[in-house]
Amino acid sequence: MTTARTEPTEPTGSPSDPGSAPGSDSALRERAAAALSAARARTAGLTDAVTDEDLTAQHSPLMSPLVWDLAHIGNQEELWLLRRVAGRESMRPEINPLYDAFEHPRAERPKLPLLGPDEARRYAAEVRGRVFDLLEKTPLEGSTLLDDGFAFGMIAQHEQQHDETMLITHQLRRGVPILTAPEPDAPYDPPGAAEVLVRGGPFTMGTSAEPWSLDNERPAHVRETAPFWIDTVPVTNAAYLAFMADGGYRDPRWWAPAGWEQIREHSIEAPLFWHREAGQWLRRRFGVVEPVPEEEPVLHVSWYEADAYARWAGRRLPTETEWEKAARHDPATGRSTRYPWGDADPTPAHANLGQRHLRPARAGSYPAGASPLGVRQLIGDVWEWTSSDFLPYPGFRAFPYKEYSQVFFGPEHKVLRGGSFAVDPVACRGTFRNWDLPVRRQIFSGFRTARDL
């Protein structure tokens, strides 16, 4: 379907907007400080409002106790900024193994001698105070970790990624609602066509210019695609209900063998958190039970469910390359932009990001965030499954540690793109790559479909 060619050192049409450039030293420090502060404010909102019992409980074996995430955020910040960048001694060496994500699987973490809620907060706050002192004094150049403030941006992204993980835990938590947010009030303009044609030809995929991009997004390289059609908006609950009503969960024709085995073993008949009552499909959303909103993108489906729907609809999931071309390629200029709407950072008019809302906006929202071809909601709302395995780009180099990406490469993990309402803009861009096991449903995942010309 797609082929990679020799990547240019600096791709033609790479972003030149100030939003993607490091800028002045003072502006870079301000950006790093603002990103760190925004992440910490969100962390506090996800942990201060819950009881100590909820913080220390494991609400699902798929997730860590919230208190583990809270201290892990501080421990990673200490590791990379205070120890690796500043060269200081470990503040609390005895706890380092407890918060090593590779040493202890999530299901085992409640049994560890973890820091309690108050102690975890004090530890993370002490680390942050030292980090802000470091940010004021450290030259943001001279090493790969420091150039353009990368290490500080990496830690801000890491905390925001754990904030999304903690939001998933909140969704899995049982009990009265404790999180609130306004309903999406995005501009709405129903698209005129159900699908958009993306012409074949080359485009620049990935980035070599985005200062805080992570290793799996690099380097920029040229890909060639055949022409294809892609859905204008993500698949909606209404469309998915039609699949269900047509017996989609009971017909093995639509399912990959491992997916068919999964739904039969676990008696799956609908997206996660859905149930049928009095002839109506309802869903549980952060403690609130409500009718399934038909105009919203479908949420909490696995890769197997997305793949089965696409087959049932006579379509397929887009490849990762097709998704990025639909999101970033401007056929008028030949450039690959940072976002579908251009190079400017996201605003609330462009996309549903940053946990401003606790749900996706209805399909057809955010016309200002459309790509040059008119594809909508490629950024925000729901992570979108692609058909692609998580693999390195040509010329990939693990940085700053192989455990971030390299150990996950292979056919076991499928790529998701675009971010969700739970993703902060600092950890979401047109080149950002997410990945997970094809059985995962607790994540904020949806999809759109494609077809060959």
Short mmCIF file of C-alpha atoms in Angstrom, two decimals:
data_model
loop_
_atom_site.label_atom_id
_atom_site.label_comp_id
_atom_site.label_asym_id
_atom_site.label_seq_id
_atom_site.Cartn_x
_atom_site.Cartn_y
_atom_site.Cartn_z
CA MET A 1 0.00 0.00 0.00
CA THR A 2 2.82 2.41 0.87
CA THR A 3 6.54 2.57 0.34
CA ALA A 4 9.29 4.56 2.03
CA ARG A 5 12.05 6.31 0.09
CA THR A 6 15.30 7.86 1.17
CA GLU A 7 14.52 10.54 3.70
CA PRO A 8 15.80 14.09 3.16
CA THR A 9 18.01 15.70 5.78
CA GLU A 10 15.48 18.49 6.17
CA PRO A 11 12.25 17.75 4.32
CA THR A 12 10.95 20.06 1.65
CA GLY A 13 8.11 22.00 3.17
CA SER A 14 9.09 21.30 6.78
CA PRO A 15 7.32 23.67 9.18
CA SER A 16 8.86 27.13 9.37
CA ASP A 17 6.14 28.75 11.51
CA PRO A 18 7.44 30.14 14.84
CA GLY A 19 5.17 27.67 16.60
CA SER A 20 7.49 24.85 15.58
CA ALA A 21 10.76 26.69 16.10
CA PRO A 22 12.61 26.93 19.43
CA GLY A 23 12.56 30.75 19.50
CA SER A 24 14.53 32.87 21.95
CA ASP A 25 16.08 31.43 25.10
CA SER A 26 13.66 33.26 27.39
CA ALA A 27 10.66 32.25 25.30
CA LEU A 28 11.81 28.64 25.38
CA ARG A 29 12.14 28.69 29.17
CA GLU A 30 8.69 30.23 29.45
CA ARG A 31 7.25 27.58 27.18
CA ALA A 32 8.85 24.78 29.19
CA ALA A 33 7.71 26.27 32.51
CA ALA A 34 4.17 26.73 31.21
CA ALA A 35 4.02 23.15 29.91
CA LEU A 36 5.28 21.74 33.22
CA SER A 37 2.86 23.89 35.23
CA ALA A 38 -0.13 22.95 33.07
CA ALA A 39 0.67 19.28 33.49
CA ARG A 40 0.98 19.59 37.26
CA ALA A 41 -2.29 21.49 37.54
CA ARG A 42 -4.02 18.71 35.64
CA THR A 43 -2.39 16.06 37.84
CA ALA A 44 -3.68 17.86 40.92
CA GLY A 45 -7.19 17.98 39.47
CA LEU A 46 -7.13 14.23 38.91
CA THR A 47 -5.78 13.35 42.37
CA ASP A 48 -6.83 16.05 44.86
CA ALA A 49 -10.56 15.50 44.38
CA VAL A 50 -10.50 11.80 45.29
CA THR A 51 -10.23 10.13 48.66
CA ASP A 52 -7.07 8.44 49.86
CA GLU A 53 -8.96 5.16 49.55
CA ASP A 54 -9.64 5.83 45.86
CA LEU A 55 -6.04 6.92 45.32
CA THR A 56 -4.58 3.72 46.75
CA ALA A 57 -7.17 1.29 45.32
CA GLN A 58 -6.61 -0.57 42.08
CA HIS A 59 -9.77 0.10 40.08
CA SER A 60 -8.78 -2.36 37.35
CA PRO A 61 -5.89 -4.84 36.97
CA LEU A 62 -5.22 -3.07 33.66
CA MET A 63 -4.27 0.13 35.49
CA SER A 64 -2.02 1.25 38.35
CA PRO A 65 -3.39 2.76 41.56
CA LEU A 66 -3.60 6.53 41.07
CA VAL A 67 -1.07 7.05 43.84
CA TRP A 68 1.51 5.03 41.88
CA ASP A 69 1.11 7.34 38.86
CA LEU A 70 1.40 10.38 41.13
CA ALA A 71 4.77 9.35 42.57
CA HIS A 72 6.00 7.87 39.25
CA ILE A 73 5.52 11.30 37.63
CA GLY A 74 7.83 12.83 40.23
CA ASN A 75 10.32 9.97 40.02
CA GLN A 76 10.70 10.24 36.23
CA GLU A 77 11.09 13.99 36.52
CA GLU A 78 13.82 13.53 39.11
CA LEU A 79 15.53 10.84 36.99
CA TRP A 80 15.74 12.84 33.77
CA LEU A 81 16.04 16.44 34.92
CA LEU A 82 17.77 16.32 38.29
CA ARG A 83 19.91 13.24 37.83
CA ARG A 84 20.56 12.99 34.07
CA VAL A 85 20.59 16.69 33.18
CA ALA A 86 21.90 18.20 36.43
CA GLY A 87 24.02 15.21 37.50
CA ARG A 88 22.70 15.16 41.07
CA GLU A 89 22.43 12.23 43.44
CA SER A 90 19.14 10.42 43.80
CA MET A 91 16.86 12.07 46.35
CA ARG A 92 15.34 8.77 47.51
CA PRO A 93 17.21 5.83 45.96
CA GLU A 94 15.16 3.29 47.90
CA ILE A 95 11.97 4.14 45.98
CA ASN A 96 13.43 4.15 42.47
CA PRO A 97 12.74 0.43 41.79
CA LEU A 98 9.12 0.84 42.95
CA TYR A 99 8.37 3.34 40.19
CA ASP A 100 10.20 1.60 37.36
CA ALA A 101 7.36 0.81 34.93
CA PHE A 102 9.30 -2.07 33.39
CA GLU A 103 10.22 -3.72 36.68
CA HIS A 104 6.69 -4.08 38.07
CA PRO A 105 3.59 -4.88 35.93
CA ARG A 106 0.50 -2.84 36.73
CA ALA A 107 -1.34 -5.75 38.33
CA GLU A 108 1.44 -6.12 40.92
CA ARG A 109 1.85 -2.47 41.90
CA PRO A 110 -0.77 -2.38 44.71
CA LYS A 111 1.35 -4.93 46.62
CA LEU A 112 4.43 -2.70 46.61
CA PRO A 113 5.39 -0.47 49.58
CA LEU A 114 4.34 2.66 47.69
CA LEU A 115 4.45 6.20 49.04
CA GLY A 116 1.15 7.22 50.57
CA PRO A 117 -0.90 10.03 48.99
CA ASP A 118 0.47 12.88 51.12
CA GLU A 119 4.05 11.65 50.88
CA ALA A 120 3.75 11.19 47.09
CA ARG A 121 2.47 14.75 46.74
CA ARG A 122 5.31 16.15 48.86
CA TYR A 123 7.90 14.20 46.90
CA ALA A 124 6.55 15.34 43.51
CA ALA A 125 6.34 18.95 44.75
CA GLU A 126 9.92 18.91 46.06
CA VAL A 127 11.18 17.55 42.74
CA ARG A 128 9.26 20.22 40.85
CA GLY A 129 10.67 23.03 42.99
CA ARG A 130 14.22 21.89 42.24
CA VAL A 131 13.38 21.51 38.55
CA PHE A 132 12.18 25.10 38.26
CA ASP A 133 15.45 26.26 39.83
CA LEU A 134 17.30 24.12 37.29
CA LEU A 135 15.26 25.52 34.38
CA GLU A 136 16.25 29.09 35.32
CA LYS A 137 19.98 28.35 35.29
CA THR A 138 20.61 25.57 32.76
CA PRO A 139 21.72 26.42 29.19
CA LEU A 140 19.16 24.94 26.79
CA GLU A 141 21.82 23.83 24.35
CA GLY A 142 25.00 21.84 24.15
CA SER A 143 23.59 18.31 24.29
CA THR A 144 20.79 16.38 22.66
CA LEU A 145 18.87 16.32 25.91
CA LEU A 146 19.13 20.07 26.40
CA ASP A 147 18.88 21.41 22.86
CA ASP A 148 15.63 23.39 22.48
CA GLY A 149 14.71 22.37 26.04
CA PHE A 150 13.94 18.83 24.89
CA ALA A 151 14.30 17.17 28.30
CA PHE A 152 11.85 19.61 29.89
CA GLY A 153 9.38 19.13 27.03
CA MET A 154 9.75 15.36 27.26
CA ILE A 155 8.88 15.44 30.98
CA ALA A 156 5.86 17.69 30.39
CA GLN A 157 4.65 15.22 27.77
CA HIS A 158 5.32 12.29 30.09
CA GLU A 159 3.21 13.82 32.86
CA GLN A 160 0.38 14.63 30.46
CA GLN A 161 0.46 11.06 29.16
CA HIS A 162 0.09 9.81 32.72
CA ASP A 163 -2.70 12.29 33.27
CA GLU A 164 -4.51 10.61 30.38
CA THR A 165 -3.77 7.24 31.97
CA MET A 166 -5.22 8.48 35.27
CA LEU A 167 -8.29 9.75 33.44
CA ILE A 168 -8.75 6.23 32.06
CA THR A 169 -8.58 4.97 35.65
CA HIS A 170 -11.26 7.48 36.61
CA GLN A 171 -13.46 6.08 33.83
CA LEU A 172 -12.91 2.53 35.15
CA ARG A 173 -13.60 3.61 38.73
CA ARG A 174 -17.02 2.71 40.14
CA GLY A 175 -18.97 5.11 42.32
CA VAL A 176 -20.48 8.56 42.28
CA PRO A 177 -19.14 11.04 39.70
CA ILE A 178 -16.28 13.20 40.96
CA LEU A 179 -15.01 14.80 37.74
CA THR A 180 -16.93 17.53 35.96
CA ALA A 181 -16.38 19.55 32.79
CA PRO A 182 -18.56 21.65 30.48
CA GLU A 183 -20.23 20.02 27.50
CA PRO A 184 -18.48 20.51 24.14
CA ASP A 185 -19.61 23.77 22.58
CA ALA A 186 -17.58 23.49 19.39
CA PRO A 187 -18.72 25.07 16.14
CA TYR A 188 -20.68 22.47 14.19
CA ASP A 189 -21.02 22.22 10.43
CA PRO A 190 -22.22 18.89 9.00
CA PRO A 191 -19.81 17.81 6.27
CA GLY A 192 -21.23 17.72 2.78
CA ALA A 193 -19.62 14.41 1.81
CA ALA A 194 -19.14 11.18 3.75
CA GLU A 195 -15.63 10.61 2.41
CA VAL A 196 -12.73 12.51 0.90
CA LEU A 197 -10.43 11.47 -1.95
CA VAL A 198 -6.70 11.68 -1.20
CA ARG A 199 -4.66 11.64 -4.39
CA GLY A 200 -1.72 9.31 -4.79
CA GLY A 201 1.88 10.42 -4.80
CA PRO A 202 4.69 11.33 -2.40
CA PHE A 203 4.52 13.28 0.84
CA THR A 204 6.80 13.93 3.79
CA MET A 205 5.98 11.74 6.80
CA GLY A 206 7.39 12.20 10.29
CA THR A 207 9.53 15.12 11.40
CA SER A 208 13.12 16.21 11.76
CA ALA A 209 12.19 19.76 12.77
CA GLU A 210 9.70 19.59 15.67
CA PRO A 211 11.83 20.39 18.76
CA TRP A 212 9.93 18.23 21.28
CA SER A 213 9.01 15.36 18.97
CA LEU A 214 9.79 11.91 20.34
CA ASP A 215 12.05 9.31 18.80
CA ASN A 216 9.38 7.26 17.02
CA GLU A 217 8.21 10.38 15.11
CA ARG A 218 11.66 10.82 13.59
CA PRO A 219 13.19 11.24 11.08
CA ALA A 220 11.24 12.95 8.31
CA HIS A 221 11.14 10.79 5.20
CA VAL A 222 9.25 10.58 1.94
CA ARG A 223 6.41 8.09 1.51
CA GLU A 224 4.49 7.22 -1.62
CA THR A 225 0.79 6.34 -1.46
CA ALA A 226 -1.75 5.10 -3.93
CA PRO A 227 -4.95 7.17 -4.12
CA PHE A 228 -7.56 6.33 -1.47
CA TRP A 229 -10.82 7.48 0.05
CA ILE A 230 -11.05 8.25 3.78
CA ASP A 231 -14.03 9.06 6.01
CA THR A 232 -14.63 12.76 6.46
CA VAL A 233 -15.33 12.24 10.19
CA PRO A 234 -14.75 9.38 12.64
CA VAL A 235 -17.27 6.54 12.69
CA THR A 236 -20.21 7.56 14.87
CA ASN A 237 -22.18 5.69 17.50
CA ALA A 238 -25.16 5.65 15.13
CA ALA A 239 -23.12 3.93 12.42
CA TYR A 240 -21.68 1.49 14.93
CA LEU A 241 -25.17 0.70 16.27
CA ALA A 242 -26.15 -0.30 12.73
CA PHE A 243 -23.26 -2.78 12.71
CA MET A 244 -24.45 -4.17 16.03
CA ALA A 245 -28.09 -4.36 14.91
CA ASP A 246 -27.01 -6.30 11.82
CA GLY A 247 -25.45 -8.98 14.03
CA GLY A 248 -21.90 -7.73 13.70
CA TYR A 249 -20.83 -9.28 17.00
CA ARG A 250 -22.35 -12.63 16.04
CA ASP A 251 -20.92 -13.07 12.54
CA PRO A 252 -17.38 -14.49 12.33
CA ARG A 253 -17.03 -13.29 8.71
CA TRP A 254 -16.04 -9.80 9.88
CA TRP A 255 -13.53 -10.72 12.54
CA ALA A 256 -9.84 -11.47 12.57
CA PRO A 257 -9.44 -14.94 14.16
CA ALA A 258 -7.88 -13.58 17.35
CA GLY A 259 -10.63 -10.94 17.59
CA TRP A 260 -13.40 -13.52 17.14
CA GLU A 261 -11.82 -15.61 19.89
CA GLN A 262 -11.64 -12.53 22.14
CA ILE A 263 -15.27 -11.52 21.82
CA ARG A 264 -16.51 -15.09 22.28
CA GLU A 265 -14.30 -15.75 25.31
CA HIS A 266 -15.42 -12.54 27.04
CA SER A 267 -19.02 -12.44 25.67
CA ILE A 268 -18.46 -8.98 24.17
CA GLU A 269 -21.47 -7.56 22.33
CA ALA A 270 -20.90 -3.78 22.44
CA PRO A 271 -18.21 -1.17 23.12
CA LEU A 272 -16.83 -1.10 26.64
CA PHE A 273 -19.05 0.66 29.21
CA TRP A 274 -22.20 0.09 27.13
CA HIS A 275 -25.19 -1.94 28.34
CA ARG A 276 -28.74 -2.45 27.14
CA GLU A 277 -31.67 -1.56 29.36
CA ALA A 278 -35.38 -1.39 28.53
CA GLY A 279 -34.61 -1.69 24.81
CA GLN A 280 -32.10 1.18 24.82
CA TRP A 281 -28.32 1.25 24.73
CA LEU A 282 -26.81 3.19 27.62
CA ARG A 283 -23.21 3.97 28.51
CA ARG A 284 -21.37 4.82 31.70
CA ARG A 285 -19.15 7.89 31.40
CA PHE A 286 -17.13 8.94 34.46
CA GLY A 287 -19.87 7.70 36.76
CA VAL A 288 -22.78 9.12 34.75
CA VAL A 289 -25.13 6.67 32.99
CA GLU A 290 -26.67 8.17 29.85
CA PRO A 291 -28.19 7.15 26.51
CA VAL A 292 -25.56 6.49 23.88
CA PRO A 293 -25.29 9.78 21.90
CA GLU A 294 -25.66 8.76 18.28
CA GLU A 295 -23.86 11.80 16.79
CA GLU A 296 -20.63 11.32 18.75
CA PRO A 297 -17.67 9.28 17.47
CA VAL A 298 -17.78 5.76 18.84
CA LEU A 299 -15.46 5.34 21.84
CA HIS A 300 -13.84 2.48 23.79
CA VAL A 301 -13.56 -0.02 20.95
CA SER A 302 -10.62 -2.35 20.37
CA TRP A 303 -8.66 -2.66 17.15
CA TYR A 304 -10.48 -5.93 16.52
CA GLU A 305 -13.86 -4.18 16.80
CA ALA A 306 -12.76 -1.34 14.52
CA ASP A 307 -11.40 -3.83 11.97
CA ALA A 308 -14.61 -5.89 12.09
CA TYR A 309 -16.80 -2.83 11.54
CA ALA A 310 -14.68 -1.76 8.57
CA ARG A 311 -14.99 -5.19 6.98
CA TRP A 312 -18.75 -5.21 7.57
CA ALA A 313 -18.99 -1.78 5.91
CA GLY A 314 -17.04 -3.02 2.88
CA ARG A 315 -14.12 -0.82 3.78
CA ARG A 316 -10.89 -1.08 5.80
CA LEU A 317 -8.91 0.80 8.39
CA PRO A 318 -6.48 3.35 6.93
CA THR A 319 -2.80 2.65 7.15
CA GLU A 320 -0.79 4.92 9.42
CA THR A 321 0.80 6.47 6.34
CA GLU A 322 -2.60 7.20 4.80
CA TRP A 323 -3.84 8.73 8.04
CA GLU A 324 -0.86 11.08 8.25
CA LYS A 325 -1.09 12.07 4.61
CA ALA A 326 -4.78 12.93 5.07
CA ALA A 327 -3.87 14.93 8.18
CA ARG A 328 -0.71 16.80 7.12
CA HIS A 329 -0.31 16.93 3.35
CA ASP A 330 -1.33 20.13 1.61
CA PRO A 331 -1.69 19.29 -2.11
CA ALA A 332 -1.65 22.97 -3.08
CA THR A 333 1.85 23.55 -1.71
CA GLY A 334 3.23 20.01 -1.38
CA ARG A 335 4.08 20.75 2.27
CA SER A 336 3.47 18.58 5.29
CA THR A 337 2.15 20.87 8.03
CA ARG A 338 2.31 20.40 11.79
CA TYR A 339 -1.46 19.98 12.07
CA PRO A 340 -4.34 19.52 9.63
CA TRP A 341 -5.17 23.25 9.79
CA GLY A 342 -1.57 24.42 9.35
CA ASP A 343 1.42 25.14 11.55
CA ALA A 344 -0.22 27.14 14.35
CA ASP A 345 -0.64 25.57 17.77
CA PRO A 346 -4.12 24.19 18.54
CA THR A 347 -6.83 26.44 19.94
CA PRO A 348 -10.31 25.48 21.22
CA ALA A 349 -11.62 26.33 17.74
CA HIS A 350 -9.42 23.67 16.14
CA ALA A 351 -9.84 20.54 18.24
CA ASN A 352 -11.21 18.91 21.38
CA LEU A 353 -8.03 18.49 23.45
CA GLY A 354 -6.71 18.93 26.97
CA GLN A 355 -9.60 17.45 28.97
CA ARG A 356 -11.62 20.65 28.47
CA HIS A 357 -14.56 18.28 28.07
CA LEU A 358 -15.08 14.74 29.29
CA ARG A 359 -16.43 13.43 26.01
CA PRO A 360 -15.92 13.73 22.26
CA ALA A 361 -17.72 16.49 20.37
CA ARG A 362 -20.28 15.35 17.83
CA ALA A 363 -18.96 14.30 14.45
CA GLY A 364 -18.78 17.32 12.15
CA SER A 365 -17.51 19.73 14.79
CA TYR A 366 -14.45 21.98 14.52
CA PRO A 367 -14.62 22.95 10.82
CA ALA A 368 -11.66 25.29 11.49
CA GLY A 369 -9.57 22.20 12.28
CA ALA A 370 -10.17 20.50 8.94
CA SER A 371 -7.31 19.47 6.68
CA PRO A 372 -6.82 21.19 3.30
CA LEU A 373 -8.82 18.34 1.74
CA GLY A 374 -11.68 18.79 4.22
CA VAL A 375 -11.08 15.82 6.52
CA ARG A 376 -12.46 16.65 9.98
CA GLN A 377 -11.51 15.91 13.59
CA LEU A 378 -8.22 14.22 12.81
CA ILE A 379 -6.81 15.77 15.99
CA GLY A 380 -8.60 15.34 19.31
CA ASP A 381 -11.93 13.70 20.25
CA VAL A 382 -10.86 10.03 19.87
CA TRP A 383 -7.64 8.17 19.21
CA GLU A 384 -8.00 6.51 15.81
CA TRP A 385 -6.92 2.93 15.20
CA THR A 386 -4.99 2.33 11.98
CA SER A 387 -4.26 -0.96 10.26
CA SER A 388 -0.50 -0.56 10.80
CA ASP A 389 1.83 -2.35 13.17
CA PHE A 390 4.04 -0.14 15.33
CA LEU A 391 7.37 -0.10 13.51
CA PRO A 392 10.37 2.27 13.32
CA TYR A 393 10.79 4.77 10.52
CA PRO A 394 13.80 4.41 8.19
CA GLY A 395 16.77 5.91 10.02
CA PHE A 396 15.16 5.56 13.47
CA ARG A 397 17.44 6.17 16.45
CA ALA A 398 16.31 5.37 19.98
CA PHE A 399 16.47 8.48 22.16
CA PRO A 400 16.83 9.11 25.01
CA TYR A 401 16.12 5.50 26.03
CA LYS A 402 15.07 2.42 24.05
CA GLU A 403 12.24 1.60 26.45
CA TYR A 404 10.16 4.51 25.21
CA SER A 405 9.56 3.08 21.72
CA GLN A 406 12.02 0.46 20.58
CA VAL A 407 10.97 -2.36 22.89
CA PHE A 408 7.37 -2.09 21.59
CA PHE A 409 8.15 -2.32 17.87
CA GLY A 410 6.59 -5.30 16.14
CA PRO A 411 3.27 -6.84 15.09
CA GLU A 412 1.97 -7.13 18.65
CA HIS A 413 1.06 -3.43 18.81
CA LYS A 414 -1.18 -1.44 16.48
CA VAL A 415 -0.77 2.29 15.83
CA LEU A 416 -3.33 4.91 16.90
CA ARG A 417 -3.17 8.47 15.66
CA GLY A 418 -4.66 11.89 16.33
CA GLY A 419 -5.15 12.06 20.09
CA SER A 420 -8.39 12.25 22.07
CA PHE A 421 -10.26 14.72 24.25
CA ALA A 422 -7.99 13.43 27.06
CA VAL A 423 -4.74 14.43 25.33
CA ASP A 424 -3.00 17.73 26.02
CA PRO A 425 -1.72 19.71 23.02
CA VAL A 426 1.87 19.35 24.23
CA ALA A 427 1.57 15.60 23.62
CA CYS A 428 -0.41 15.76 20.39
CA ARG A 429 0.62 16.82 16.88
CA GLY A 430 0.24 15.60 13.34
CA THR A 431 3.30 13.36 13.65
CA PHE A 432 2.56 11.96 17.14
CA ARG A 433 2.29 8.15 17.29
CA ASN A 434 0.47 6.12 19.91
CA TRP A 435 0.34 2.34 20.06
CA ASP A 436 -1.42 -0.39 22.01
CA LEU A 437 -2.42 -4.03 21.97
CA PRO A 438 -5.33 -4.77 19.60
CA VAL A 439 -7.48 -6.03 22.51
CA ARG A 440 -7.39 -2.74 24.42
CA ARG A 441 -10.77 -1.07 24.96
CA GLN A 442 -10.35 1.04 28.11
CA ILE A 443 -8.39 3.66 26.16
CA PHE A 444 -10.19 6.58 24.51
CA SER A 445 -10.13 4.91 21.11
CA GLY A 446 -12.32 5.17 18.03
CA PHE A 447 -11.59 5.01 14.32
CA ARG A 448 -12.44 6.06 10.78
CA THR A 449 -12.42 3.88 7.68
CA ALA A 450 -10.90 4.07 4.22
CA ARG A 451 -11.09 2.31 0.87
CA ASP A 452 -8.97 1.96 -2.25
CA LEU A 453 -9.79 4.08 -5.27
#
